[in-house]
PDB file of C-alpha atoms in Angstrom:
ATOM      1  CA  UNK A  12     169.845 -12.513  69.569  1.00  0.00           C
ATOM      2  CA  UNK A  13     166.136 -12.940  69.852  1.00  0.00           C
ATOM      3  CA  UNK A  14     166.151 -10.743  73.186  1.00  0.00           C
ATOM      4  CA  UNK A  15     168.085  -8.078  71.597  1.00  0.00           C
ATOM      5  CA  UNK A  16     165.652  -8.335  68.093  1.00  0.00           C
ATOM      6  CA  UNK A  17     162.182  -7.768  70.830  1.00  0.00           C
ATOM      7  CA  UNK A  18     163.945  -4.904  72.644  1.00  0.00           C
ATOM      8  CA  UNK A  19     164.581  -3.521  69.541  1.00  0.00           C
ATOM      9  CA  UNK A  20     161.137  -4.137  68.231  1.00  0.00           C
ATOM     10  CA  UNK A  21     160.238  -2.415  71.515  1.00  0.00           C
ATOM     11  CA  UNK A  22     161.207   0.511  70.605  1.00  0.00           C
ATOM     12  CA  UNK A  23     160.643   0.878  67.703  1.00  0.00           C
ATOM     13  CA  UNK A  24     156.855   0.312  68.627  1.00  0.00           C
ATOM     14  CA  UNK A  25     157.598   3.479  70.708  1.00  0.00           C
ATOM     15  CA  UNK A  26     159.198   5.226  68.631  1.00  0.00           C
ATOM     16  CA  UNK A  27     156.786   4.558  65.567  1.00  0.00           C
ATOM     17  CA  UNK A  28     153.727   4.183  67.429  1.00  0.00           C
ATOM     18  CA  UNK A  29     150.837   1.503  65.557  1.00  0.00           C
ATOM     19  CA  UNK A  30     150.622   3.464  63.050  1.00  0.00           C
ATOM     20  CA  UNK A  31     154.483   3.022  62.510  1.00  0.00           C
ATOM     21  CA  UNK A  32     154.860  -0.469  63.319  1.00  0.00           C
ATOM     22  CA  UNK A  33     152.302  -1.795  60.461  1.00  0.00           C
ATOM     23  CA  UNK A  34     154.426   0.353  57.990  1.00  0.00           C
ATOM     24  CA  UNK A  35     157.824  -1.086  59.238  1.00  0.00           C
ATOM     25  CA  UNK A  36     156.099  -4.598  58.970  1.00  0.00           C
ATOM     26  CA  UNK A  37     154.660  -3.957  55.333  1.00  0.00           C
ATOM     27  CA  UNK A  38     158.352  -2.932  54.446  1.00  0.00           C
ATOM     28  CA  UNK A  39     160.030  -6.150  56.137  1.00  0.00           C
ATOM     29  CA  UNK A  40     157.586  -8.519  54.552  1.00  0.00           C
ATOM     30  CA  UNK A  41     158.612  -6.551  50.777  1.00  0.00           C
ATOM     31  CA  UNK A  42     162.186  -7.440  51.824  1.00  0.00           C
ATOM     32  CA  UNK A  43     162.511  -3.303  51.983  1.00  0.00           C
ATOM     33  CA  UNK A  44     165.326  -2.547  54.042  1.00  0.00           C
ATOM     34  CA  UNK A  45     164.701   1.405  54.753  1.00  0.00           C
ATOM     35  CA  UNK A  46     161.185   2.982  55.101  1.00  0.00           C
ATOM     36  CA  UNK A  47     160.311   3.991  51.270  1.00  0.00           C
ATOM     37  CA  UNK A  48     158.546   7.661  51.352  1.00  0.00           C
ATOM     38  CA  UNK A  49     157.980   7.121  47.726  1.00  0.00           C
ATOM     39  CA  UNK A  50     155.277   4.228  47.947  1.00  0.00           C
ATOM     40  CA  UNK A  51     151.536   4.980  48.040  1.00  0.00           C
ATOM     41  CA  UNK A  52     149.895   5.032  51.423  1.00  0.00           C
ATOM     42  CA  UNK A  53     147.039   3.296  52.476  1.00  0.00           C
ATOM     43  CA  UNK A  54     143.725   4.725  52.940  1.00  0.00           C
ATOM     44  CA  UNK A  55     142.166   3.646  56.489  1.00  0.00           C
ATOM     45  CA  UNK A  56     139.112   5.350  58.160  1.00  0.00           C
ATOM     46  CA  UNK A  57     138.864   6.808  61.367  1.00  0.00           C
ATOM     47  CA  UNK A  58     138.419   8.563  64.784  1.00  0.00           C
ATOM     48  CA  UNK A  59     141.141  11.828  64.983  1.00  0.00           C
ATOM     49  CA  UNK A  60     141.635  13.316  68.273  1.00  0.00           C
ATOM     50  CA  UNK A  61     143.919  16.359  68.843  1.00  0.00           C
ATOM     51  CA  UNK A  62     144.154  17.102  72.789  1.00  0.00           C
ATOM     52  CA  UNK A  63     146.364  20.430  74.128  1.00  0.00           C
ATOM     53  CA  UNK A  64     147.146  21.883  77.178  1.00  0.00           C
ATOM     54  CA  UNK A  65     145.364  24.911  78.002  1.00  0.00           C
ATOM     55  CA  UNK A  66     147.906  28.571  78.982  1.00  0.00           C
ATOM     56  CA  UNK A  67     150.741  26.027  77.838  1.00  0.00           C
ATOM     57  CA  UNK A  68     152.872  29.434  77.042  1.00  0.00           C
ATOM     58  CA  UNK A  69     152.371  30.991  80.687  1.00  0.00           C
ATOM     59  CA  UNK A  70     153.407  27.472  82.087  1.00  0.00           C
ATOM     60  CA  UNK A  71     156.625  27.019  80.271  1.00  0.00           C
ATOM     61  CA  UNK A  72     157.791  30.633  80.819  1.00  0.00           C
ATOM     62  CA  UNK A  73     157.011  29.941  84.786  1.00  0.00           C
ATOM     63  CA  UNK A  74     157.977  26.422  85.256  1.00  0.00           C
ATOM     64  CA  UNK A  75     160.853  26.348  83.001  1.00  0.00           C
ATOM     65  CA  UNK A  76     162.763  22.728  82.516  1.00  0.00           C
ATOM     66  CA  UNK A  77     160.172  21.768  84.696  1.00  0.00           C
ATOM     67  CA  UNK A  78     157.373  22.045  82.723  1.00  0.00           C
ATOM     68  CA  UNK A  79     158.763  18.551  81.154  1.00  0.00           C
ATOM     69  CA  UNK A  80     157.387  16.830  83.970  1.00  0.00           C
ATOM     70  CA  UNK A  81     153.741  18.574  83.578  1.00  0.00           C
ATOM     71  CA  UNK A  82     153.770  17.391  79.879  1.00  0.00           C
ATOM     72  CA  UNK A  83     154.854  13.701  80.226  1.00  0.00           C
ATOM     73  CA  UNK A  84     152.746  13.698  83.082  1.00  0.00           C
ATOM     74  CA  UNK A  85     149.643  14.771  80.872  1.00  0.00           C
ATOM     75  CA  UNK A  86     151.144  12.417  77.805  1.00  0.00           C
ATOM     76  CA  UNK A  87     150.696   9.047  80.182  1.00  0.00           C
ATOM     77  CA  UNK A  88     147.596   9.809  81.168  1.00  0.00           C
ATOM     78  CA  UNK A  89     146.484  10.669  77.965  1.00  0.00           C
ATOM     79  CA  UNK A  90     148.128   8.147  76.332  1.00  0.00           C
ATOM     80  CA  UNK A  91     146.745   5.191  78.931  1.00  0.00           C
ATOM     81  CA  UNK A  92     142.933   6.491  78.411  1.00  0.00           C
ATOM     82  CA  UNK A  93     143.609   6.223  74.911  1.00  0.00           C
ATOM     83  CA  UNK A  94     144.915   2.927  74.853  1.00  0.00           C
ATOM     84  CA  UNK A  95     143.009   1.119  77.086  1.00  0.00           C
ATOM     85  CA  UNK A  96     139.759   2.544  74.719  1.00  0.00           C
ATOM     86  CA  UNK A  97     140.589   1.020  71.506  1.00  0.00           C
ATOM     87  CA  UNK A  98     142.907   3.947  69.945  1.00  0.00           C
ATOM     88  CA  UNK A  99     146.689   4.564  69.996  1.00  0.00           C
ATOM     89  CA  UNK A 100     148.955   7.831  70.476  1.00  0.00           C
ATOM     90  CA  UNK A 101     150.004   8.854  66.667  1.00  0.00           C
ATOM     91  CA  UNK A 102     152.427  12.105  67.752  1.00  0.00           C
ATOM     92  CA  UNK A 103     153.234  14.346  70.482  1.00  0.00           C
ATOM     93  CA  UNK A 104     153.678  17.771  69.234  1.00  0.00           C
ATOM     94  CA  UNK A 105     154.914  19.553  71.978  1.00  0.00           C
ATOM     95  CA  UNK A 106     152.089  20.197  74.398  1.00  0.00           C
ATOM     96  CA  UNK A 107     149.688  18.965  71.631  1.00  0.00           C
ATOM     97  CA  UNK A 108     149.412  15.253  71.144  1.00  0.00           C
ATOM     98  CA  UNK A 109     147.333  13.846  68.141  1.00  0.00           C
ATOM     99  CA  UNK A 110     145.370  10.477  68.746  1.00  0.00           C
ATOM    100  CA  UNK A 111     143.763   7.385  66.453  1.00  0.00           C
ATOM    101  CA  UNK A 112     140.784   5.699  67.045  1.00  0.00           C
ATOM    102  CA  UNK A 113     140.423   2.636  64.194  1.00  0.00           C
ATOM    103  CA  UNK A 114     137.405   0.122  64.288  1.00  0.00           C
ATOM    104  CA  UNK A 115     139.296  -3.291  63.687  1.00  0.00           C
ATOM    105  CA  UNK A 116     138.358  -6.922  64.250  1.00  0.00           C
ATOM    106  CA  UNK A 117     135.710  -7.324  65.934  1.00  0.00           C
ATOM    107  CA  UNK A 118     134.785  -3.984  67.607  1.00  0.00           C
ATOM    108  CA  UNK A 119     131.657  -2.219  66.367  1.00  0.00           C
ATOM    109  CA  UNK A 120     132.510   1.413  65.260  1.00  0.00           C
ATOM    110  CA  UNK A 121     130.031   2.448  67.659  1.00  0.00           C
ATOM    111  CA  UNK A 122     132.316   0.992  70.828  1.00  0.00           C
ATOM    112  CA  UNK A 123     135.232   2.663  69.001  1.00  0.00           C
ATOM    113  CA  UNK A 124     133.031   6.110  68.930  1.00  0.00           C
ATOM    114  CA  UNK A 125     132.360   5.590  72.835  1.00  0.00           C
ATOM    115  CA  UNK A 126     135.912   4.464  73.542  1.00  0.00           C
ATOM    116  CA  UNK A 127     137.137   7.482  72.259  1.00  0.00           C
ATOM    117  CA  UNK A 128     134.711   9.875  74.323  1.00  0.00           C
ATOM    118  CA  UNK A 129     135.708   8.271  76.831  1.00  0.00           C
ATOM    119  CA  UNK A 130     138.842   8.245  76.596  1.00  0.00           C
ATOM    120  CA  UNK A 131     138.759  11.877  76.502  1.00  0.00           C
ATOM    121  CA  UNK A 132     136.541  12.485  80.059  1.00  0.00           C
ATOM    122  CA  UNK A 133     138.736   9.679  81.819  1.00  0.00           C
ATOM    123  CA  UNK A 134     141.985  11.521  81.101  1.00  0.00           C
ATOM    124  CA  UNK A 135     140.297  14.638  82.319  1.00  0.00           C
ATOM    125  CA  UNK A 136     139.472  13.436  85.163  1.00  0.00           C
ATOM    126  CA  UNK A 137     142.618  11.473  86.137  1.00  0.00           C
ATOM    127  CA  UNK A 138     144.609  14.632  85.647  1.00  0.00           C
ATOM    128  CA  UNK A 139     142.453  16.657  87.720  1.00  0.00           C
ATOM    129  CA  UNK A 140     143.048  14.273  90.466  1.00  0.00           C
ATOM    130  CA  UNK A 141     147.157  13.555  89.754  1.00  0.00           C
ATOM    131  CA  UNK A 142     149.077  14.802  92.562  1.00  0.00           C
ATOM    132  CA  UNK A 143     152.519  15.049  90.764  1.00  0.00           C
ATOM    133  CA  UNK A 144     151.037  17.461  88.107  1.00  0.00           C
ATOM    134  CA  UNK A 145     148.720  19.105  90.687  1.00  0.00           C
ATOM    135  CA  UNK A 146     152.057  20.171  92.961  1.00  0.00           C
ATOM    136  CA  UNK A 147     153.882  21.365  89.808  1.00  0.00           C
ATOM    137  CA  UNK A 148     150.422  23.568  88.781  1.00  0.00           C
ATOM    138  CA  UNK A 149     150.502  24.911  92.586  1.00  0.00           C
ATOM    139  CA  UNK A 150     153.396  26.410  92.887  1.00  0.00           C
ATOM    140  CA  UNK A 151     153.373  29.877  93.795  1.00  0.00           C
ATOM    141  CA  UNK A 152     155.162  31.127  90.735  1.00  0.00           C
ATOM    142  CA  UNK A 153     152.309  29.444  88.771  1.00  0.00           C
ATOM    143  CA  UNK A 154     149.616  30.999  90.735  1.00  0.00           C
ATOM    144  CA  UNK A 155     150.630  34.064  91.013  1.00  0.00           C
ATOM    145  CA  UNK A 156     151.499  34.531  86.840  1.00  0.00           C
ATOM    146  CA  UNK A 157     147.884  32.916  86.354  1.00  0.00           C
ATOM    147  CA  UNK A 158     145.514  33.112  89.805  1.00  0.00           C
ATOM    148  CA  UNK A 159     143.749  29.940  90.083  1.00  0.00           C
ATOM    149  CA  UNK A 160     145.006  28.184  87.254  1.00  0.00           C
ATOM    150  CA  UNK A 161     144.463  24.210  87.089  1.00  0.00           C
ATOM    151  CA  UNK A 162     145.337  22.593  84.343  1.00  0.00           C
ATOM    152  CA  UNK A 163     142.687  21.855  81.827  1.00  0.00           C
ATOM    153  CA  UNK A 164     143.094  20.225  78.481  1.00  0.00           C
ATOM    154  CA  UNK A 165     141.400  20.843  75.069  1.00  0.00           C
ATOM    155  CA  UNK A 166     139.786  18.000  72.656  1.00  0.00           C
ATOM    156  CA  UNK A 167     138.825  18.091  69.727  1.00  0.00           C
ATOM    157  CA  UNK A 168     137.473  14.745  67.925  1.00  0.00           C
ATOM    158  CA  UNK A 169     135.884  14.383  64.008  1.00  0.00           C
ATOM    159  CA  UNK A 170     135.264  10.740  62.016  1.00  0.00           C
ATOM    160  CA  UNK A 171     136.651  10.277  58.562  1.00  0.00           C
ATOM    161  CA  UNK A 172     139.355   8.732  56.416  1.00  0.00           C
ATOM    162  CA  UNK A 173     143.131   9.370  56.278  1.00  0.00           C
ATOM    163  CA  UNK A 174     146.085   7.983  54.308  1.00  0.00           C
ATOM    164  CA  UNK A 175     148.678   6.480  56.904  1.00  0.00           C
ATOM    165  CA  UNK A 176     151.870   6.988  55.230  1.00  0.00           C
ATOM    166  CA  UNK A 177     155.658   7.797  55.883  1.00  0.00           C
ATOM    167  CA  UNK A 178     156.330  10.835  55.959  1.00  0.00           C
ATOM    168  CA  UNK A 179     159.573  13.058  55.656  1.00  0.00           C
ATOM    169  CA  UNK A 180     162.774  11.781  54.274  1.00  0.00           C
ATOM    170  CA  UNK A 181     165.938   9.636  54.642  1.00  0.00           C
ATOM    171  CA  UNK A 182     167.263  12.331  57.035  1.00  0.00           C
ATOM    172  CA  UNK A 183     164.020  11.821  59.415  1.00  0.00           C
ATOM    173  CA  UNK A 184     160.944   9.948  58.716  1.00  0.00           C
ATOM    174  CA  UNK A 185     157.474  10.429  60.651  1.00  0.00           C
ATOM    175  CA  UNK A 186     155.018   7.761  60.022  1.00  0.00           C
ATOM    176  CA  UNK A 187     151.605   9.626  60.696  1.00  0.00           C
ATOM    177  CA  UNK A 188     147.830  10.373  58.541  1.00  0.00           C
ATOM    178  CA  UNK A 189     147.510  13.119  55.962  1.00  0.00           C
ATOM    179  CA  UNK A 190     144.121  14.664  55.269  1.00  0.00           C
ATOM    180  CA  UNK A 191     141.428  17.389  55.782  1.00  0.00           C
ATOM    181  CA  UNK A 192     139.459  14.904  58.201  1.00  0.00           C
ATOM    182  CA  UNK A 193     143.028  15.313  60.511  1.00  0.00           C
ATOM    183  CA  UNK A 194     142.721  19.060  60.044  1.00  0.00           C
ATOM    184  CA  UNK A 195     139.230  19.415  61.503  1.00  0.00           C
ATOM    185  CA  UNK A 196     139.897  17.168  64.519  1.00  0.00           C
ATOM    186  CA  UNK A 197     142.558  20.140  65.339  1.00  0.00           C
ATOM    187  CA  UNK A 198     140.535  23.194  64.134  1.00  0.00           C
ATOM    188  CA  UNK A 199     137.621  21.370  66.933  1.00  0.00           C
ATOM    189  CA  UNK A 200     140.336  21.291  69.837  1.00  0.00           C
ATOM    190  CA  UNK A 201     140.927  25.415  68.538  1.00  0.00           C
ATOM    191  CA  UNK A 202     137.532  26.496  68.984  1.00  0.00           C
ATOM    192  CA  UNK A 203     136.752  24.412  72.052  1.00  0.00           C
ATOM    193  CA  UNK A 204     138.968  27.200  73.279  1.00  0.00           C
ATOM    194  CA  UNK A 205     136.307  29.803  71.872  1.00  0.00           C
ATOM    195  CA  UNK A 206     133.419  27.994  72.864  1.00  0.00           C
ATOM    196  CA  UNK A 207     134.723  27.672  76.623  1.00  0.00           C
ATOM    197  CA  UNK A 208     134.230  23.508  76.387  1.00  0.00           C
ATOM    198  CA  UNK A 209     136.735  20.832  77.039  1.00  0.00           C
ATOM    199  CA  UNK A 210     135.366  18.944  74.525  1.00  0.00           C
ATOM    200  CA  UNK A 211     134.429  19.568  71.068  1.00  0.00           C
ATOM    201  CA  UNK A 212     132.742  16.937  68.902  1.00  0.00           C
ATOM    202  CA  UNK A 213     131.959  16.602  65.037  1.00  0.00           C
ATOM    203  CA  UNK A 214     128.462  15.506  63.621  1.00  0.00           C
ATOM    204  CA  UNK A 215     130.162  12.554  62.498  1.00  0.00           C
ATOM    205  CA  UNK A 216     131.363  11.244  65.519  1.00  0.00           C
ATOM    206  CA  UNK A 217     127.741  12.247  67.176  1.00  0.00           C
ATOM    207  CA  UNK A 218     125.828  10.291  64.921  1.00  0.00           C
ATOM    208  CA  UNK A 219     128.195   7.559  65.419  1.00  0.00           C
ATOM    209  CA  UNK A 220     127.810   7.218  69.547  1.00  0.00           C
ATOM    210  CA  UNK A 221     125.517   4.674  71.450  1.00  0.00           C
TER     211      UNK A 221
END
């Protein structure tokens, strides 16, 4: 019984994400037995990343079913860089994925504003170098719809608060952050697209780095 309760609390980490998993855990200690989308939310402030993969449209209609492998491919790396710098993976929309940098415990909210950066250039750079995704981007098909195309990501990053909530119904819930502060991290990772960056910062989060 206990192995079965931590595989399911597993995946339900993965399915939820952090986010997810404190909501689940404020419901179990209320004795709530289904995730409420009528309570309040809580208010938290924070780092809000939106990251999307550049000609995403060419490289479905090319690729096909394959083009699976190019996003889950991107999603790990993403998803590692993110971890491993103080945030956590909030959704994956497609070939969008949004990201949540919190300052917690201990950590300064400067080392969360640097974590997050660089979070952002290491996942550049691994995919640059990652052979799967580079043989999938090679492929003559690719090349010859979009001549010397390598994949390149967008980012867009902006400081400010959120309510973490559940979201959705009892048919599906999504437990995620609603606010303008979320908007403007994906309106950056838009016009990094018109300002021909890969990165595109707020003056929040510059005024907040080392």
């Amino acid at each position: 019984v206990e192995q079965g309760l931590l595989c399911l609390a597993k995946l339900l980490q993965l399915g939820f994400g952090e986010a997810g998993a404190r909501v689940i855990s404020r419901c179990l200690r209320n004795g709530i037995v289904a995730l409420d989308t009528h309570s309040p939310g809580v208010i938290v402030h924070a780092f809000f990343g939106f990251c999307d993969i550049r000609n995403f449209t060419d490289l479905t209609e090319v690729l096909q079913a394959d083009v699976v492998q190019v996003v889950n491919g991107v999603g790990k790396i993403v998803h590692d860089s993110v971890n491993k710098c103080h945030g956590a993976p909030n959704k994956n929309i497609g070939d969008a994925f949004l990201l949540v940098w919190k300052p917690k415990g201990e950590l300064d909210i400067q080392e969360v504003a640097d974590g997050a950066l660089r979070s952002y250039i290491e996942a550049i750079c691994e995919i640059a170098r990652d052979k799967k995704i580079i043989a999938q981007t090679s492929k003559e098909a690719v090349q010859r719809r979009i001549p010397g195309y390598q994949l390149r990501l967008g980012f867009g990053l902006h400081y400010g608060w959120a309510i973490e909530c559940a979201i959705g119904s009892q048919h599906k819930v999504d437990v995620s952050y609603l606010s303008p502060h979320v908007n403007i991290a994906s309106r950056l990772e838009a016009a990094s697209k018109q300002y021909g960056v890969s990165i595109l910062l707020s003056g929040d989060v510059f005024e907040l780095l080392s």
